[in-house]
Amino acid sequence: MVVADDLFKALADPTRRIILDELTEKSGQTLFEICSRLSMKHQLGISRQAISQHLATLEAAGLVETRREGRYKFHDLNTAPLRHIVQRWLTPDPSEPEESTS
Amino acid sequence: MKIRLTSIFVNDQAKALHFYTDILGFVKKHDVPVGEQDRWLTVVSSDEPGGAELLLEPAGHPAVKPYRDALAKDGIPLAQFAVDDVQAEYERLRGLGVRFTQEPLEMGAISTAVFDDTCGNLIQIASQSQ
């Protein structure tokens, strides 16, 4: 399971939340499409390298998955880690181990 | 200064001619043998036979493959063509078996889509939104 810290860190950034919004609209996008959406729809002047970094952070948190199809690489949304957040506070599972604060 | 010709690398000129004419609808303009196998092969838009030519250039140089593979991986198109209606063109080309890496996307004033030209390139089509 993905460490909760990675998940919350990934969600803390507004640009990464916009990327998730765009992947919610359509999963399975190339880096080029994600860059186009951020610049054209959201007027965000972010470099392709910076967007790659954001995608890597989202991938590390389990929110984005990548797949290769031939020469092309596509990014898919994976909302499964979010379910864990909902269950943690809205439907607590008594068997859930407590988070270490050390 | 005027732009009369632009070029795109293609893996196979015969296959490229088929795709760019029979599928995309361009018209062959020049086809001149150059060297042993290569051709000076250009196409133009059927709407503008006197317009800019697209050179379908052999991709034999060793620098071409890594350059194009890196761009393809990130989904970056190597040329853009103007169409009247991206959605209609997308449906027409899909019907002919063309593979898209980006479906029609409306972004403010323009709509775009990106497809694979079967010759090693991604191509973007764009139209002004209605």
Short mmCIF file of C-alpha atoms in Angstrom, two decimals:
data_model
loop_
_atom_site.label_atom_id
_atom_site.label_comp_id
_atom_site.label_asym_id
_atom_site.label_seq_id
_atom_site.Cartn_x
_atom_site.Cartn_y
_atom_site.Cartn_z
CA MET A 1 0.00 0.00 0.00
CA VAL A 2 1.14 3.50 -0.80
CA VAL A 3 2.38 5.44 2.18
CA ALA A 4 -0.18 8.06 3.21
CA ASP A 5 2.44 10.80 3.30
CA ASP A 6 3.06 10.45 -0.44
CA LEU A 7 -0.65 10.64 -1.12
CA PHE A 8 -1.24 13.80 0.89
CA LYS A 9 1.89 15.44 -0.47
CA ALA A 10 0.73 14.68 -4.01
CA LEU A 11 -2.68 16.22 -3.36
CA ALA A 12 -1.27 19.32 -1.64
CA ASP A 13 -0.19 20.99 -4.88
CA PRO A 14 -2.79 22.92 -6.93
CA THR A 15 -1.17 22.06 -10.29
CA ARG A 16 -1.27 18.37 -9.47
CA ARG A 17 -4.94 18.65 -8.55
CA ILE A 18 -5.62 20.24 -11.95
CA ILE A 19 -3.79 17.36 -13.62
CA LEU A 20 -6.06 14.96 -11.74
CA ASP A 21 -9.11 17.00 -12.84
CA GLU A 22 -8.03 16.69 -16.45
CA LEU A 23 -7.38 12.95 -16.14
CA THR A 24 -10.82 12.61 -14.56
CA GLU A 25 -12.29 14.19 -17.69
CA LYS A 26 -10.40 11.71 -19.84
CA SER A 27 -8.05 8.99 -18.67
CA GLY A 28 -5.26 7.82 -20.95
CA GLN A 29 -3.40 10.97 -22.00
CA THR A 30 0.05 11.53 -23.44
CA LEU A 31 2.37 14.03 -21.79
CA PHE A 32 1.73 16.30 -24.79
CA GLU A 33 -2.03 16.27 -24.19
CA ILE A 34 -1.63 17.01 -20.48
CA CYS A 35 0.72 19.91 -21.29
CA SER A 36 -1.76 21.23 -23.89
CA ARG A 37 -4.62 21.11 -21.42
CA LEU A 38 -2.66 22.93 -18.71
CA SER A 39 -1.46 25.68 -21.02
CA MET A 40 -4.54 26.14 -23.21
CA LYS A 41 -7.38 25.45 -20.79
CA HIS A 42 -5.79 26.66 -17.59
CA GLN A 43 -3.30 29.23 -18.89
CA LEU A 44 -0.58 27.65 -16.78
CA GLY A 45 2.87 28.50 -18.07
CA ILE A 46 4.63 25.41 -16.79
CA SER A 47 7.49 23.69 -18.55
CA ARG A 48 7.11 20.15 -19.85
CA GLN A 49 9.88 19.09 -17.46
CA ALA A 50 7.98 20.48 -14.47
CA ILE A 51 4.81 18.70 -15.58
CA SER A 52 6.81 15.46 -15.89
CA GLN A 53 7.95 15.97 -12.30
CA HIS A 54 4.35 16.49 -11.13
CA LEU A 55 3.32 13.31 -12.94
CA ALA A 56 6.16 11.40 -11.27
CA THR A 57 4.93 12.60 -7.87
CA LEU A 58 1.37 11.54 -8.70
CA GLU A 59 2.65 8.18 -9.93
CA ALA A 60 4.64 7.65 -6.71
CA ALA A 61 1.42 8.28 -4.77
CA GLY A 62 -0.41 5.70 -6.87
CA LEU A 63 -2.84 8.27 -8.31
CA VAL A 64 -1.45 8.05 -11.84
CA GLU A 65 -0.43 4.92 -13.67
CA THR A 66 1.49 4.83 -16.91
CA ARG A 67 1.37 2.31 -19.70
CA ARG A 68 3.32 1.93 -22.90
CA GLU A 69 1.52 1.14 -26.12
CA GLY A 70 4.09 0.65 -28.82
CA ARG A 71 6.10 3.86 -29.04
CA TYR A 72 3.62 5.83 -26.98
CA LYS A 73 3.20 6.37 -23.25
CA PHE A 74 -0.18 7.09 -21.73
CA HIS A 75 -1.14 8.32 -18.25
CA ASP A 76 -4.20 6.87 -16.53
CA LEU A 77 -5.99 8.02 -13.41
CA ASN A 78 -6.17 5.59 -10.49
CA THR A 79 -8.56 6.72 -7.76
CA ALA A 80 -8.08 3.64 -5.58
CA PRO A 81 -5.75 5.44 -3.11
CA LEU A 82 -8.46 8.07 -2.53
CA ARG A 83 -10.85 5.39 -1.37
CA HIS A 84 -8.47 4.77 1.49
CA ILE A 85 -8.85 8.41 2.61
CA VAL A 86 -12.63 8.17 2.56
CA GLN A 87 -12.66 4.92 4.49
CA ARG A 88 -10.18 6.21 7.03
CA TRP A 89 -12.42 8.98 8.33
CA LEU A 90 -15.92 8.43 6.97
CA THR A 91 -16.15 4.69 7.52
CA PRO A 92 -13.43 3.89 10.04
CA ASP A 93 -12.26 0.34 10.08
CA PRO A 94 -11.49 -0.68 13.67
CA SER A 95 -8.82 -3.11 12.47
CA GLU A 96 -6.90 -0.29 10.75
CA PRO A 97 -3.52 0.16 12.44
CA GLU A 98 -2.95 3.61 13.89
CA GLU A 99 -0.59 5.90 12.06
CA SER A 100 2.84 6.12 13.55
CA THR A 101 3.67 9.60 14.77
CA SER A 102 7.27 8.87 15.50
CA MET B 1 10.73 35.24 -47.57
CA LYS B 2 8.00 32.65 -48.13
CA ILE B 3 7.40 29.13 -46.90
CA ARG B 4 7.06 26.96 -50.01
CA LEU B 5 8.16 23.61 -48.61
CA THR B 6 8.38 21.87 -45.28
CA SER B 7 9.52 18.32 -44.64
CA ILE B 8 8.77 15.33 -42.50
CA PHE B 9 10.86 12.17 -42.12
CA VAL B 10 9.14 8.97 -43.19
CA ASN B 11 10.27 5.37 -42.67
CA ASP B 12 9.12 4.22 -46.09
CA GLN B 13 8.39 6.65 -48.91
CA ALA B 14 6.00 4.35 -50.82
CA LYS B 15 3.98 3.67 -47.68
CA ALA B 16 4.06 7.37 -46.83
CA LEU B 17 2.75 8.34 -50.26
CA HIS B 18 -0.15 5.93 -49.81
CA PHE B 19 -0.99 7.30 -46.37
CA TYR B 20 -0.63 10.98 -47.20
CA THR B 21 -2.65 10.72 -50.45
CA ASP B 22 -5.14 7.83 -50.10
CA ILE B 23 -5.87 8.33 -46.41
CA LEU B 24 -5.20 12.00 -45.67
CA GLY B 25 -6.23 13.23 -49.11
CA PHE B 26 -3.15 15.17 -50.20
CA VAL B 27 -2.10 15.14 -53.86
CA LYS B 28 1.32 14.11 -55.20
CA LYS B 29 3.20 17.08 -56.64
CA HIS B 30 6.78 15.98 -57.33
CA ASP B 31 8.26 12.49 -57.50
CA VAL B 32 11.86 12.51 -58.74
CA PRO B 33 14.40 9.69 -58.19
CA VAL B 34 17.36 10.81 -56.09
CA GLY B 35 20.26 8.40 -55.63
CA GLU B 36 19.69 4.66 -55.57
CA GLN B 37 16.39 4.31 -53.72
CA ASP B 38 15.36 7.71 -52.50
CA ARG B 39 12.86 10.02 -54.14
CA TRP B 40 12.25 13.76 -53.98
CA LEU B 41 8.63 13.19 -53.07
CA THR B 42 6.26 16.02 -52.22
CA VAL B 43 2.52 16.34 -51.69
CA VAL B 44 0.22 19.35 -51.57
CA SER B 45 -3.28 20.02 -50.32
CA SER B 46 -5.97 19.28 -52.91
CA ASP B 47 -7.54 22.59 -51.85
CA GLU B 48 -4.31 24.48 -52.58
CA PRO B 49 -2.37 22.75 -55.38
CA GLY B 50 -0.11 25.81 -55.65
CA GLY B 51 0.38 26.00 -51.89
CA ALA B 52 3.21 24.85 -49.66
CA GLU B 53 4.61 21.40 -50.40
CA LEU B 54 5.23 18.72 -47.82
CA LEU B 55 8.42 16.77 -48.52
CA LEU B 56 8.23 13.11 -47.48
CA GLU B 57 11.88 12.72 -46.67
CA PRO B 58 13.70 9.38 -46.12
CA ALA B 59 14.44 8.76 -42.44
CA GLY B 60 17.75 6.98 -43.01
CA HIS B 61 20.00 9.28 -40.98
CA PRO B 62 20.89 7.62 -37.63
CA ALA B 63 19.88 10.74 -35.68
CA VAL B 64 16.27 10.49 -36.86
CA LYS B 65 15.18 7.43 -34.89
CA PRO B 66 16.21 8.54 -31.37
CA TYR B 67 14.84 12.03 -32.07
CA ARG B 68 11.47 10.76 -33.23
CA ASP B 69 11.20 7.98 -30.62
CA ALA B 70 11.74 10.47 -27.80
CA LEU B 71 9.06 12.80 -29.16
CA ALA B 72 6.66 9.94 -29.86
CA LYS B 73 6.95 8.64 -26.30
CA ASP B 74 5.74 11.98 -24.96
CA GLY B 75 3.06 12.24 -27.66
CA ILE B 76 4.55 15.29 -29.35
CA PRO B 77 3.44 15.86 -32.95
CA LEU B 78 5.97 16.71 -35.68
CA ALA B 79 3.60 18.62 -37.95
CA GLN B 80 0.24 20.30 -37.80
CA PHE B 81 -2.36 20.47 -40.56
CA ALA B 82 -5.41 22.72 -40.66
CA VAL B 83 -8.83 21.16 -41.15
CA ASP B 84 -12.33 22.65 -41.22
CA ASP B 85 -13.68 20.44 -38.44
CA VAL B 86 -11.45 18.31 -36.22
CA GLN B 87 -14.31 16.15 -34.96
CA ALA B 88 -15.50 15.30 -38.49
CA GLU B 89 -11.95 14.61 -39.67
CA TYR B 90 -11.32 12.45 -36.59
CA GLU B 91 -14.37 10.35 -37.40
CA ARG B 92 -13.43 10.07 -41.09
CA LEU B 93 -9.87 8.99 -40.30
CA ARG B 94 -10.92 6.63 -37.51
CA GLY B 95 -13.20 4.96 -40.05
CA LEU B 96 -10.13 4.41 -42.25
CA GLY B 97 -8.26 2.74 -39.39
CA VAL B 98 -6.06 5.66 -38.38
CA ARG B 99 -4.82 5.47 -34.80
CA PHE B 100 -5.18 8.57 -32.60
CA THR B 101 -3.06 9.27 -29.51
CA GLN B 102 -5.20 12.29 -28.65
CA GLU B 103 -8.90 12.39 -29.34
CA PRO B 104 -10.50 15.71 -30.35
CA LEU B 105 -9.97 18.24 -27.61
CA GLU B 106 -11.57 21.66 -27.57
CA MET B 107 -9.40 24.26 -25.90
CA GLY B 108 -10.93 27.69 -26.12
CA ALA B 109 -10.59 28.99 -29.66
CA ILE B 110 -9.16 25.82 -31.21
CA SER B 111 -9.79 22.11 -31.38
CA THR B 112 -6.98 19.63 -31.92
CA ALA B 113 -6.39 15.91 -32.26
CA VAL B 114 -3.22 13.86 -32.77
CA PHE B 115 -2.77 10.74 -34.88
CA ASP B 116 -0.05 8.30 -35.98
CA ASP B 117 0.93 8.64 -39.65
CA THR B 118 2.20 4.99 -39.77
CA CYS B 119 5.56 6.37 -40.99
CA GLY B 120 7.06 7.19 -37.59
CA ASN B 121 5.39 10.54 -36.83
CA LEU B 122 2.59 11.96 -34.81
CA ILE B 123 0.54 14.57 -36.68
CA GLN B 124 -1.75 17.17 -35.13
CA ILE B 125 -4.86 18.42 -36.86
CA ALA B 126 -6.39 21.70 -35.75
CA SER B 127 -9.48 23.75 -36.49
CA GLN B 128 -10.91 26.98 -35.19
CA SER B 129 -13.81 26.21 -32.88
CA GLN B 130 -17.23 27.01 -34.31
#
